[in-house]
Tab-separated table of C-alpha atoms in Angstrom:
chain	number	residue	atom	x	y	z
A	1	UNK	CA	133.670	97.790	77.896
A	2	UNK	CA	136.822	99.446	76.544
A	3	UNK	CA	136.185	102.607	74.737
A	4	UNK	CA	137.930	101.434	71.482
A	5	UNK	CA	137.709	98.014	69.857
A	6	UNK	CA	140.713	95.706	70.109
A	7	UNK	CA	143.169	95.306	67.508
A	8	UNK	CA	142.672	92.431	65.066
A	9	UNK	CA	145.940	90.910	66.222
A	10	UNK	CA	145.328	89.892	69.909
A	11	UNK	CA	149.082	90.111	70.753
A	12	UNK	CA	149.047	93.626	69.311
A	13	UNK	CA	145.949	94.481	71.411
A	14	UNK	CA	148.048	93.189	74.380
A	15	UNK	CA	151.062	95.252	73.516
A	16	UNK	CA	148.815	98.266	73.271
A	17	UNK	CA	148.084	98.108	77.000
A	18	UNK	CA	152.009	98.277	77.842
A	19	UNK	CA	153.759	101.406	78.700
A	20	UNK	CA	155.574	103.147	75.751
A	21	UNK	CA	159.263	104.115	76.058
A	22	UNK	CA	159.942	107.685	75.900
A	23	UNK	CA	162.517	107.430	73.386
A	24	UNK	CA	160.331	105.797	70.884
A	25	UNK	CA	156.908	107.553	70.972
A	26	UNK	CA	155.011	110.143	72.746
A	27	UNK	CA	153.685	109.065	76.119
A	28	UNK	CA	150.381	110.422	75.432
A	29	UNK	CA	148.088	112.325	72.895
A	30	UNK	CA	147.182	111.631	69.382
A	31	UNK	CA	150.816	111.095	68.420
A	32	UNK	CA	151.086	108.091	70.522
A	33	UNK	CA	151.931	105.116	68.329
A	34	UNK	CA	151.320	101.461	68.940
A	35	UNK	CA	153.027	98.603	67.143
A	36	UNK	CA	150.197	97.055	64.925
A	37	UNK	CA	151.329	93.485	65.356
A	38	UNK	CA	154.272	91.102	66.652
A	39	UNK	CA	155.976	91.483	63.273
A	40	UNK	CA	156.082	95.351	63.696
A	41	UNK	CA	157.159	94.954	67.143
A	42	UNK	CA	160.141	92.834	66.142
A	43	UNK	CA	161.186	95.240	63.404
A	44	UNK	CA	161.021	98.059	65.786
A	45	UNK	CA	163.226	96.174	68.400
A	46	UNK	CA	165.875	95.655	65.637
A	47	UNK	CA	165.910	99.019	64.670
A	48	UNK	CA	166.208	100.235	68.094
A	49	UNK	CA	169.158	97.708	68.807
A	50	UNK	CA	170.993	98.885	65.568
A	51	UNK	CA	170.689	102.654	66.576
A	52	UNK	CA	171.992	101.718	70.150
A	53	UNK	CA	175.121	100.229	68.601
A	54	UNK	CA	175.925	102.964	66.393
A	55	UNK	CA	175.010	105.880	68.651
A	56	UNK	CA	177.949	107.706	70.603
A	57	UNK	CA	178.114	107.149	74.263
A	58	UNK	CA	176.069	109.141	76.553
A	59	UNK	CA	176.500	109.702	80.195
A	60	UNK	CA	174.409	107.097	81.980
A	61	UNK	CA	171.490	108.151	84.077
A	62	UNK	CA	171.958	107.725	87.817
A	63	UNK	CA	171.071	103.988	88.527
A	64	UNK	CA	168.590	103.496	91.227
A	65	UNK	CA	168.684	99.751	91.326
A	66	UNK	CA	170.053	96.876	89.266
A	67	UNK	CA	167.853	95.631	86.491
A	68	UNK	CA	167.821	91.979	86.204
A	69	UNK	CA	168.608	90.409	82.909
A	70	UNK	CA	165.538	89.429	80.800
A	71	UNK	CA	165.138	85.948	79.377
A	72	UNK	CA	163.762	85.203	76.041
A	73	UNK	CA	160.299	84.508	77.564
A	74	UNK	CA	160.383	88.219	78.972
A	75	UNK	CA	161.135	89.857	75.509
A	76	UNK	CA	157.659	90.658	74.775
A	77	UNK	CA	158.457	94.027	73.621
A	78	UNK	CA	161.921	95.562	72.726
A	79	UNK	CA	163.543	97.523	75.573
A	80	UNK	CA	165.172	100.844	74.787
A	81	UNK	CA	168.574	101.178	76.673
A	82	UNK	CA	167.584	104.561	78.182
A	83	UNK	CA	164.368	103.266	79.507
A	84	UNK	CA	166.122	100.197	80.988
A	85	UNK	CA	168.730	102.202	82.663
A	86	UNK	CA	166.457	104.631	84.370
A	87	UNK	CA	164.475	104.114	87.574
A	88	UNK	CA	161.801	106.682	86.439
A	89	UNK	CA	158.704	105.015	84.885
A	90	UNK	CA	157.439	106.100	81.587
A	91	UNK	CA	154.834	108.781	81.531
A	92	UNK	CA	151.327	107.383	82.118
A	93	UNK	CA	152.503	104.226	83.566
A	94	UNK	CA	150.863	103.604	87.068
A	95	UNK	CA	152.833	100.533	87.953
A	96	UNK	CA	156.003	98.405	86.791
A	97	UNK	CA	155.442	96.503	83.545
A	98	UNK	CA	155.323	93.000	85.392
A	99	UNK	CA	152.398	94.057	87.570
A	100	UNK	CA	150.392	95.529	84.621
A	101	UNK	CA	150.927	92.280	82.886
A	102	UNK	CA	149.756	90.177	85.936
A	103	UNK	CA	146.763	92.524	86.022
A	104	UNK	CA	146.206	92.115	82.294
A	105	UNK	CA	146.059	88.399	82.238
A	106	UNK	CA	144.102	87.883	85.329
A	107	UNK	CA	141.527	90.103	83.614
A	108	UNK	CA	141.687	92.998	86.046
A	109	UNK	CA	142.818	95.231	83.227
A	110	UNK	CA	139.421	94.726	81.316
A	111	UNK	CA	136.957	94.572	84.450
A	112	UNK	CA	134.434	97.157	85.003
A	113	UNK	CA	131.614	97.487	87.442
A	114	UNK	CA	128.943	96.805	84.825
A	115	UNK	CA	130.685	93.589	83.594
A	116	UNK	CA	131.018	92.418	87.105
A	117	UNK	CA	127.268	92.741	87.585
A	118	UNK	CA	126.646	90.842	84.528
A	119	UNK	CA	128.884	88.029	85.918
A	120	UNK	CA	127.014	88.145	89.279
A	121	UNK	CA	123.812	87.722	87.229
A	122	UNK	CA	124.993	84.744	85.223
A	123	UNK	CA	126.344	83.140	88.389
A	124	UNK	CA	122.791	83.214	89.863
A	125	UNK	CA	121.296	81.949	86.807
A	126	UNK	CA	123.639	78.979	87.069
A	127	UNK	CA	122.768	78.352	90.620
A	128	UNK	CA	119.004	78.491	89.944
A	129	UNK	CA	119.357	76.221	86.870
A	130	UNK	CA	121.394	73.916	88.884
A	131	UNK	CA	118.864	73.606	91.688
A	132	UNK	CA	116.009	73.097	88.895
A	133	UNK	CA	117.952	70.247	87.244
A	134	UNK	CA	118.610	68.768	90.711
A	135	UNK	CA	114.856	68.871	91.566
A	136	UNK	CA	113.973	67.331	88.416
A	137	UNK	CA	116.492	64.574	89.185
A	138	UNK	CA	114.963	64.081	92.522
A	139	UNK	CA	111.307	63.710	91.164
A	140	UNK	CA	112.538	61.160	88.561
A	141	UNK	CA	114.186	59.178	91.221
A	142	UNK	CA	111.332	59.503	93.555
A	143	UNK	CA	109.123	58.163	90.847
A	144	UNK	CA	111.285	55.339	90.130
A	145	UNK	CA	111.661	54.470	93.771
A	146	UNK	CA	107.750	54.759	94.278
A	147	UNK	CA	106.975	52.746	91.269
A	148	UNK	CA	109.405	50.153	92.487
A	149	UNK	CA	107.650	49.836	95.979
A	150	UNK	CA	104.378	49.653	94.302
A	151	UNK	CA	105.423	46.831	91.889
A	152	UNK	CA	107.194	45.052	94.835
A	153	UNK	CA	104.093	45.245	97.241
A	154	UNK	CA	101.769	43.979	94.384
A	155	UNK	CA	103.794	41.286	92.930
A	156	UNK	CA	106.182	40.401	95.587
A	157	UNK	CA	105.428	36.665	95.664
A	158	UNK	CA	105.599	36.473	91.743
A	159	UNK	CA	108.960	38.325	91.666
A	160	UNK	CA	110.307	36.099	94.340
A	161	UNK	CA	109.243	33.004	92.309
A	162	UNK	CA	110.890	34.247	89.204
A	163	UNK	CA	114.096	35.439	90.560
A	164	UNK	CA	114.394	32.227	93.018
A	165	UNK	CA	114.123	34.361	95.969
A	166	UNK	CA	111.206	32.687	97.528
A	167	UNK	CA	111.175	32.433	101.436
A	168	UNK	CA	110.656	29.129	103.029
A	169	UNK	CA	106.932	28.058	103.176
A	170	UNK	CA	107.423	26.172	106.369
A	171	UNK	CA	108.613	26.574	109.746
A	172	UNK	CA	111.779	24.904	111.066
A	173	UNK	CA	111.678	22.171	113.751
A	174	UNK	CA	112.315	23.400	117.145
A	175	UNK	CA	110.582	26.833	117.042
A	176	UNK	CA	107.177	25.704	118.172
A	177	UNK	CA	105.354	27.936	120.839
A	178	UNK	CA	102.025	28.531	122.512
A	179	UNK	CA	98.987	26.417	121.934
A	180	UNK	CA	96.476	26.112	118.987
A	181	UNK	CA	93.358	24.369	118.485
A	182	UNK	CA	92.392	22.810	115.067
A	183	UNK	CA	89.174	21.282	114.014
A	184	UNK	CA	88.961	18.449	111.459
A	185	UNK	CA	85.539	17.889	110.276
A	186	UNK	CA	84.142	14.976	108.075
A	187	UNK	CA	84.881	15.453	104.614
A	188	UNK	CA	88.059	17.482	105.062
A	189	UNK	CA	90.985	16.598	102.701
A	190	UNK	CA	94.618	17.655	102.996
A	191	UNK	CA	94.149	20.801	101.171
A	192	UNK	CA	91.404	22.167	103.662
A	193	UNK	CA	93.248	20.849	106.727
A	194	UNK	CA	96.328	22.675	105.434
A	195	UNK	CA	94.141	25.857	105.267
A	196	UNK	CA	92.830	25.339	108.887
A	197	UNK	CA	96.380	24.716	110.210
A	198	UNK	CA	97.472	28.013	108.673
A	199	UNK	CA	94.598	29.887	110.034
A	200	UNK	CA	95.201	28.545	113.539
A	201	UNK	CA	98.918	29.674	113.300
A	202	UNK	CA	100.145	26.213	113.318
A	203	UNK	CA	101.905	26.448	109.938
A	204	UNK	CA	103.652	29.445	108.010
A	205	UNK	CA	101.617	29.411	104.872
A	206	UNK	CA	98.182	28.325	103.604
A	207	UNK	CA	99.605	25.389	101.290
A	208	UNK	CA	102.718	24.274	103.434
A	209	UNK	CA	100.931	21.271	104.928
A	210	UNK	CA	99.359	20.228	101.670
A	211	UNK	CA	102.542	20.626	99.890
A	212	UNK	CA	104.458	18.465	102.400
A	213	UNK	CA	101.789	15.744	101.961
A	214	UNK	CA	102.201	15.698	98.213
A	215	UNK	CA	106.069	15.999	98.391
A	216	UNK	CA	106.240	12.986	100.544
A	217	UNK	CA	103.506	11.038	98.944
A	218	UNK	CA	101.413	10.571	101.991
A	219	UNK	CA	97.462	10.300	102.343
A	220	UNK	CA	96.794	9.811	105.905
A	221	UNK	CA	93.310	8.957	107.259
A	222	UNK	CA	92.508	11.983	109.258
A	223	UNK	CA	90.106	11.587	112.179
A	224	UNK	CA	87.399	14.290	112.590
A	225	UNK	CA	87.597	16.093	115.921
A	226	UNK	CA	89.474	18.978	117.833
A	227	UNK	CA	93.164	18.845	118.242
A	228	UNK	CA	95.614	20.608	120.333
A	229	UNK	CA	98.802	21.832	118.679
A	230	UNK	CA	101.494	24.399	119.026
A	231	UNK	CA	102.012	27.481	116.860
A	232	UNK	CA	104.770	27.713	114.384
A	233	UNK	CA	105.253	24.026	113.719
A	234	UNK	CA	106.749	22.346	110.835
A	235	UNK	CA	104.391	20.530	108.534
A	236	UNK	CA	106.101	17.201	109.553
A	237	UNK	CA	105.565	18.092	113.188
A	238	UNK	CA	101.915	18.961	112.708
A	239	UNK	CA	101.218	15.779	110.922
A	240	UNK	CA	102.780	13.723	113.603
A	241	UNK	CA	100.616	15.592	116.181
A	242	UNK	CA	97.324	14.967	114.162
A	243	UNK	CA	98.137	11.313	114.143
A	244	UNK	CA	98.714	11.222	117.746
A	245	UNK	CA	95.403	10.169	119.654
A	246	UNK	CA	96.498	12.139	122.752
A	247	UNK	CA	96.272	15.276	120.666
A	248	UNK	CA	92.603	14.879	120.117
A	249	UNK	CA	90.215	16.564	122.644
A	250	UNK	CA	87.380	14.366	123.660
A	251	UNK	CA	83.962	15.566	123.462
A	252	UNK	CA	85.028	18.833	122.311
A	253	UNK	CA	83.535	21.016	119.205
A	254	UNK	CA	85.156	24.182	117.901
A	255	UNK	CA	82.727	26.404	116.186
A	256	UNK	CA	83.976	29.591	114.403
A	257	UNK	CA	81.748	32.593	113.627
A	258	UNK	CA	79.681	32.551	110.562
A	259	UNK	CA	78.939	28.793	110.239
A	260	UNK	CA	75.586	27.843	108.975
A	261	UNK	CA	73.492	25.517	111.185
A	262	UNK	CA	74.188	22.643	108.901
A	263	UNK	CA	77.908	23.130	109.285
A	264	UNK	CA	77.638	23.651	113.055
A	265	UNK	CA	75.876	20.226	113.506
A	266	UNK	CA	78.424	18.458	111.501
A	267	UNK	CA	81.197	19.862	113.669
A	268	UNK	CA	79.376	18.990	116.861
A	269	UNK	CA	79.069	15.319	115.719
A	270	UNK	CA	82.612	14.989	114.818
A	271	UNK	CA	83.841	16.633	118.223
A	272	UNK	CA	81.451	14.851	120.503
A	273	UNK	CA	80.751	11.628	118.823
A	274	UNK	CA	76.919	12.178	118.922
A	275	UNK	CA	75.326	11.007	115.708
A	276	UNK	CA	74.681	13.607	113.332
A	277	UNK	CA	70.958	12.335	112.862
A	278	UNK	CA	70.505	12.973	116.612
A	279	UNK	CA	71.606	16.441	116.394
A	280	UNK	CA	69.440	17.333	113.257
A	281	UNK	CA	66.451	15.740	115.250
A	282	UNK	CA	67.366	18.040	118.284
A	283	UNK	CA	66.918	21.371	116.249
A	284	UNK	CA	63.807	20.312	114.399
A	285	UNK	CA	61.501	22.048	116.924
A	286	UNK	CA	63.057	25.547	118.072
A	287	UNK	CA	60.126	26.082	120.431
A	288	UNK	CA	61.574	23.707	122.907
A	289	UNK	CA	64.485	26.137	123.455
A	290	UNK	CA	62.289	29.080	123.767
A	291	UNK	CA	62.755	30.380	120.189
A	292	UNK	CA	59.787	31.357	118.105
A	293	UNK	CA	61.639	31.379	114.821
A	294	UNK	CA	61.040	28.921	112.181
A	295	UNK	CA	64.503	27.369	112.484
A	296	UNK	CA	67.526	27.563	114.920
A	297	UNK	CA	69.653	29.256	112.135
A	298	UNK	CA	71.565	31.931	113.875
A	299	UNK	CA	70.758	30.629	117.391
A	300	UNK	CA	73.699	28.263	117.774
A	301	UNK	CA	76.384	30.450	119.321
A	302	UNK	CA	80.026	30.081	118.018
A	303	UNK	CA	82.450	28.973	120.521
A	304	UNK	CA	84.689	26.001	121.661
A	305	UNK	CA	82.726	23.627	123.715
A	306	UNK	CA	83.610	20.502	125.792
A	307	UNK	CA	80.903	18.333	126.992
A	308	UNK	CA	80.651	15.542	129.569
A	309	UNK	CA	80.611	12.231	128.360
A	310	UNK	CA	76.937	11.121	127.958
A	311	UNK	CA	75.680	14.502	127.054
A	312	UNK	CA	72.657	14.261	124.854
A	313	UNK	CA	71.936	16.003	121.681
A	314	UNK	CA	69.192	18.061	123.059
A	315	UNK	CA	71.453	19.247	125.890
A	316	UNK	CA	74.251	20.161	123.385
A	317	UNK	CA	71.763	22.320	121.316
A	318	UNK	CA	70.347	23.915	124.575
A	319	UNK	CA	73.941	24.695	125.640
A	320	UNK	CA	74.393	26.658	122.408
A	321	UNK	CA	71.089	28.454	122.290
A	322	UNK	CA	71.496	29.695	125.976
A	323	UNK	CA	74.732	31.131	124.963
A	324	UNK	CA	73.278	33.129	122.219
A	325	UNK	CA	70.459	34.517	124.578
A	326	UNK	CA	73.149	35.543	127.030
A	327	UNK	CA	74.944	37.486	124.343
A	328	UNK	CA	71.758	39.064	123.040
A	329	UNK	CA	70.776	40.194	126.592
A	330	UNK	CA	74.495	41.612	127.140
A	331	UNK	CA	74.199	43.692	123.919
A	332	UNK	CA	70.609	45.125	125.119
A	333	UNK	CA	68.589	43.509	122.596
A	334	UNK	CA	64.921	43.713	123.097
A	335	UNK	CA	63.194	40.299	123.301
A	336	UNK	CA	60.949	41.157	120.290
A	337	UNK	CA	64.019	42.345	118.296
A	338	UNK	CA	66.144	39.233	118.767
A	339	UNK	CA	65.330	37.456	115.393
A	340	UNK	CA	65.930	40.941	113.656
A	341	UNK	CA	69.124	41.657	115.281
A	342	UNK	CA	70.447	38.054	114.595
A	343	UNK	CA	69.616	38.483	110.997
A	344	UNK	CA	71.305	41.577	110.602
A	345	UNK	CA	74.244	40.432	112.588
A	346	UNK	CA	74.671	37.243	110.569
A	347	UNK	CA	74.778	39.274	107.403
A	348	UNK	CA	77.595	41.532	108.954
A	349	UNK	CA	79.416	38.341	110.234
A	350	UNK	CA	79.583	36.887	106.762
A	351	UNK	CA	80.350	40.301	104.988
A	352	UNK	CA	83.050	42.017	107.277
A	353	UNK	CA	86.433	41.203	108.114
A	354	UNK	CA	87.860	43.887	110.516
A	355	UNK	CA	86.284	45.213	113.714
A	356	UNK	CA	85.674	48.566	112.209
A	357	UNK	CA	84.136	47.276	109.127
A	358	UNK	CA	81.475	45.334	111.179
A	359	UNK	CA	79.944	48.727	112.334
A	360	UNK	CA	80.158	50.256	108.825
A	361	UNK	CA	78.475	47.264	107.254
A	362	UNK	CA	75.831	47.562	109.885
A	363	UNK	CA	75.314	51.329	108.716
A	364	UNK	CA	75.214	50.307	105.106
A	365	UNK	CA	72.442	47.752	105.789
A	366	UNK	CA	70.496	50.267	107.532
A	367	UNK	CA	70.974	52.951	105.024
A	368	UNK	CA	70.029	50.480	102.062
A	369	UNK	CA	66.875	49.317	103.859
A	370	UNK	CA	65.384	52.838	103.887
A	371	UNK	CA	62.461	52.818	101.604
A	372	UNK	CA	62.921	56.344	100.741
A	373	UNK	CA	66.365	55.931	99.635
A	374	UNK	CA	66.215	56.720	95.922
A	375	UNK	CA	69.283	54.714	95.078
A	376	UNK	CA	68.368	51.353	96.624
A	377	UNK	CA	64.591	51.682	96.961
A	378	UNK	CA	64.848	49.324	100.074
A	379	UNK	CA	66.758	46.575	98.208
A	380	UNK	CA	69.526	45.268	100.446
A	381	UNK	CA	71.410	43.552	97.500
A	382	UNK	CA	73.719	41.433	99.683
A	383	UNK	CA	75.667	38.502	98.054
A	384	UNK	CA	75.772	36.427	101.275
A	385	UNK	CA	71.897	36.289	101.419
A	386	UNK	CA	71.631	35.324	97.661
A	387	UNK	CA	74.182	32.575	98.201
A	388	UNK	CA	72.534	31.301	101.278
A	389	UNK	CA	69.029	30.962	99.623
A	390	UNK	CA	70.608	29.163	96.827
A	391	UNK	CA	72.679	26.825	98.939
A	392	UNK	CA	76.159	27.975	97.593
A	393	UNK	CA	77.248	29.964	100.753
A	394	UNK	CA	79.759	27.460	101.801
A	395	UNK	CA	81.500	27.585	98.403
A	396	UNK	CA	83.835	30.109	99.756
A	397	UNK	CA	83.499	32.706	96.719
A	398	UNK	CA	82.969	36.442	97.372
A	399	UNK	CA	80.624	36.742	94.370
A	400	UNK	CA	77.546	35.150	93.575
A	401	UNK	CA	76.557	32.992	90.552
A	402	UNK	CA	74.102	34.302	87.934
A	403	UNK	CA	71.735	31.407	89.040
A	404	UNK	CA	71.967	32.583	92.758
A	405	UNK	CA	71.139	36.107	91.850
A	406	UNK	CA	68.135	35.123	89.846
A	407	UNK	CA	66.849	32.435	91.966
A	408	UNK	CA	63.489	33.585	93.620
A	409	UNK	CA	63.498	32.621	97.371
A	410	UNK	CA	62.775	34.647	100.514
A	411	UNK	CA	66.707	35.233	101.031
A	412	UNK	CA	67.421	36.687	97.934
A	413	UNK	CA	67.756	40.464	98.789
A	414	UNK	CA	68.409	41.317	95.020
A	415	UNK	CA	64.837	40.336	94.237
A	416	UNK	CA	63.041	41.144	97.634
A	417	UNK	CA	62.899	44.394	99.477
A	418	UNK	CA	64.035	44.432	103.032
A	419	UNK	CA	65.717	41.735	105.458
A	420	UNK	CA	65.624	38.278	104.334
A	421	UNK	CA	63.101	35.994	106.577
A	422	UNK	CA	65.636	34.998	109.008
A	423	UNK	CA	69.482	34.647	109.817
A	424	UNK	CA	71.951	33.160	107.432
A	425	UNK	CA	74.675	32.168	109.792
A	426	UNK	CA	75.658	32.160	113.606
A	427	UNK	CA	76.937	35.529	114.377
A	428	UNK	CA	79.439	36.299	117.329
A	429	UNK	CA	79.493	38.856	120.052
A	430	UNK	CA	81.129	41.637	117.799
A	431	UNK	CA	78.430	41.075	115.022
A	432	UNK	CA	75.652	41.426	117.477
A	433	UNK	CA	77.037	44.528	119.154
A	434	UNK	CA	77.600	46.055	115.590
A	435	UNK	CA	73.999	45.285	114.680
A	436	UNK	CA	72.868	47.144	117.693
A	437	UNK	CA	75.255	50.035	117.268
A	438	UNK	CA	75.901	50.897	113.527
A	439	UNK	CA	78.568	53.521	112.818
A	440	UNK	CA	77.490	56.848	111.571
A	441	UNK	CA	77.984	57.452	107.841
A	442	UNK	CA	76.307	58.042	104.480
A	443	UNK	CA	77.566	54.785	102.992
A	444	UNK	CA	75.381	52.590	100.574
A	445	UNK	CA	77.877	50.134	99.020
A	446	UNK	CA	81.121	48.340	99.915
A	447	UNK	CA	83.421	45.977	98.189
A	448	UNK	CA	86.535	43.999	99.516
A	449	UNK	CA	89.249	44.886	97.038
A	450	UNK	CA	91.982	42.578	98.357
A	451	UNK	CA	90.617	38.981	99.332
A	452	UNK	CA	93.956	38.284	101.137
A	453	UNK	CA	94.227	41.311	103.568
A	454	UNK	CA	90.413	41.957	103.697
A	455	UNK	CA	90.772	45.581	102.781
A	456	UNK	CA	87.249	47.014	102.006
A	457	UNK	CA	86.323	50.313	100.351
A	458	UNK	CA	82.854	51.853	101.433
A	459	UNK	CA	81.163	54.279	98.884
A	460	UNK	CA	78.407	56.670	98.942
A	461	UNK	CA	77.574	56.697	95.262
A	462	UNK	CA	77.270	54.056	92.788
A	463	UNK	CA	80.004	55.696	90.512
A	464	UNK	CA	82.483	55.430	93.465
A	465	UNK	CA	81.363	51.919	93.973
A	466	UNK	CA	82.076	50.929	90.308
A	467	UNK	CA	85.578	52.233	90.632
A	468	UNK	CA	86.091	49.974	93.793
A	469	UNK	CA	84.757	46.950	91.971
A	470	UNK	CA	87.011	47.632	89.232
A	471	UNK	CA	90.127	47.592	91.856
A	472	UNK	CA	88.514	44.245	93.089
A	473	UNK	CA	88.451	42.744	89.584
A	474	UNK	CA	92.130	43.996	88.852
A	475	UNK	CA	93.037	42.149	92.152
A	476	UNK	CA	91.253	39.119	91.088
A	477	UNK	CA	92.966	39.249	87.514
A	478	UNK	CA	96.417	39.334	89.294
A	479	UNK	CA	95.857	36.651	91.720
A	480	UNK	CA	95.019	33.013	91.480
A	481	UNK	CA	92.446	33.031	94.193
A	482	UNK	CA	89.394	30.611	94.430
A	483	UNK	CA	87.569	33.358	96.364
A	484	UNK	CA	87.106	35.532	93.321
């Protein structure tokens, strides 16, 4: 900082930094005078001019170099004639006047080492503040983008519908590929057939076929049976194929995993033409097929079967039971454990969606059956078993009714410890293998939190399970699903 404070007049302060002509004031020391203001400077200049005009001529000092004429803009301070005529600088001036002025206005005349350090600190602080602000902006933008992704992934269909951005629900004609097998059973409607077509990969969406029937005002008389179609068909093309007798496979039944015995017999009757009553009589005595269980529930293996014309009901049932025995033997199930493994496997088949989940559900079952478990006390508490015992397992809902949970029957694992008295559906190879080889883990609970994707959360404590249940309830509240 300067040793003395600046003059009140900023221009006077500026002039104080300029060299002082010899003939006006001492060059240094206490006697040196500085014009206090621009007005004083002008008065001093006028006095100097008057003195120059009246003074006698003096020999001029040797001229070292011509001095260019000054313009009005240059006349910041009056210039004495003697000082202007000589090449010798004023005492104490280290550089010509114009150089000192340049240095003054550029800030060099006032700079010092301490002030430079202060400026460096200020610049560093400014840079740090800039990076902090930049980071905050990035965090805000990241939150906006993340929130946008969540909203889009959760409510994409509703956003598309609201904005008119909905994708076509149907495939276009001419892109069909591959083969698909679709079964129509007695009692199927346009809505249920629409779902079957979608699940087989024939149509693009679950409701495409049904919406097409409504839009065109058609109500076809669908014939039960197994049909061979193409994948990625338009709804119009799919309807045409279902109405074509050549698409129907004779004496063929398609039995997916998880069907109950009653549903299996209906599909067998529709596919083979064998009367349903004959098939029901054929399953009345399990012992004729080497099964010691009370019923053949769980013993009719799920697969697609084609029988020769004239095949009897007993031959059909024997084919399915033999296929189940082959699967049990392949999985290494001991003979005396067949009924138990089929019971566990049938629950797994009804509860799990993904391959990995099959083995985790199997572990949950074994953990809950432990009578020493203080949380479960040996109660399995599976909705699928309560629904089976109350005859609502085919209603397609994930949760059980209050009546089913309260009904006292041998399959209600909410009321009775241990496994139910027998299988509740026909399991496939994967479920049987999972029943034999449960995954390692401490899980006691699980719940499917997204019924469209099948995402399932497994928990160890009831508190964790309650959070997962709330997530499922939230999904149900946001989705119009009949499965909730």
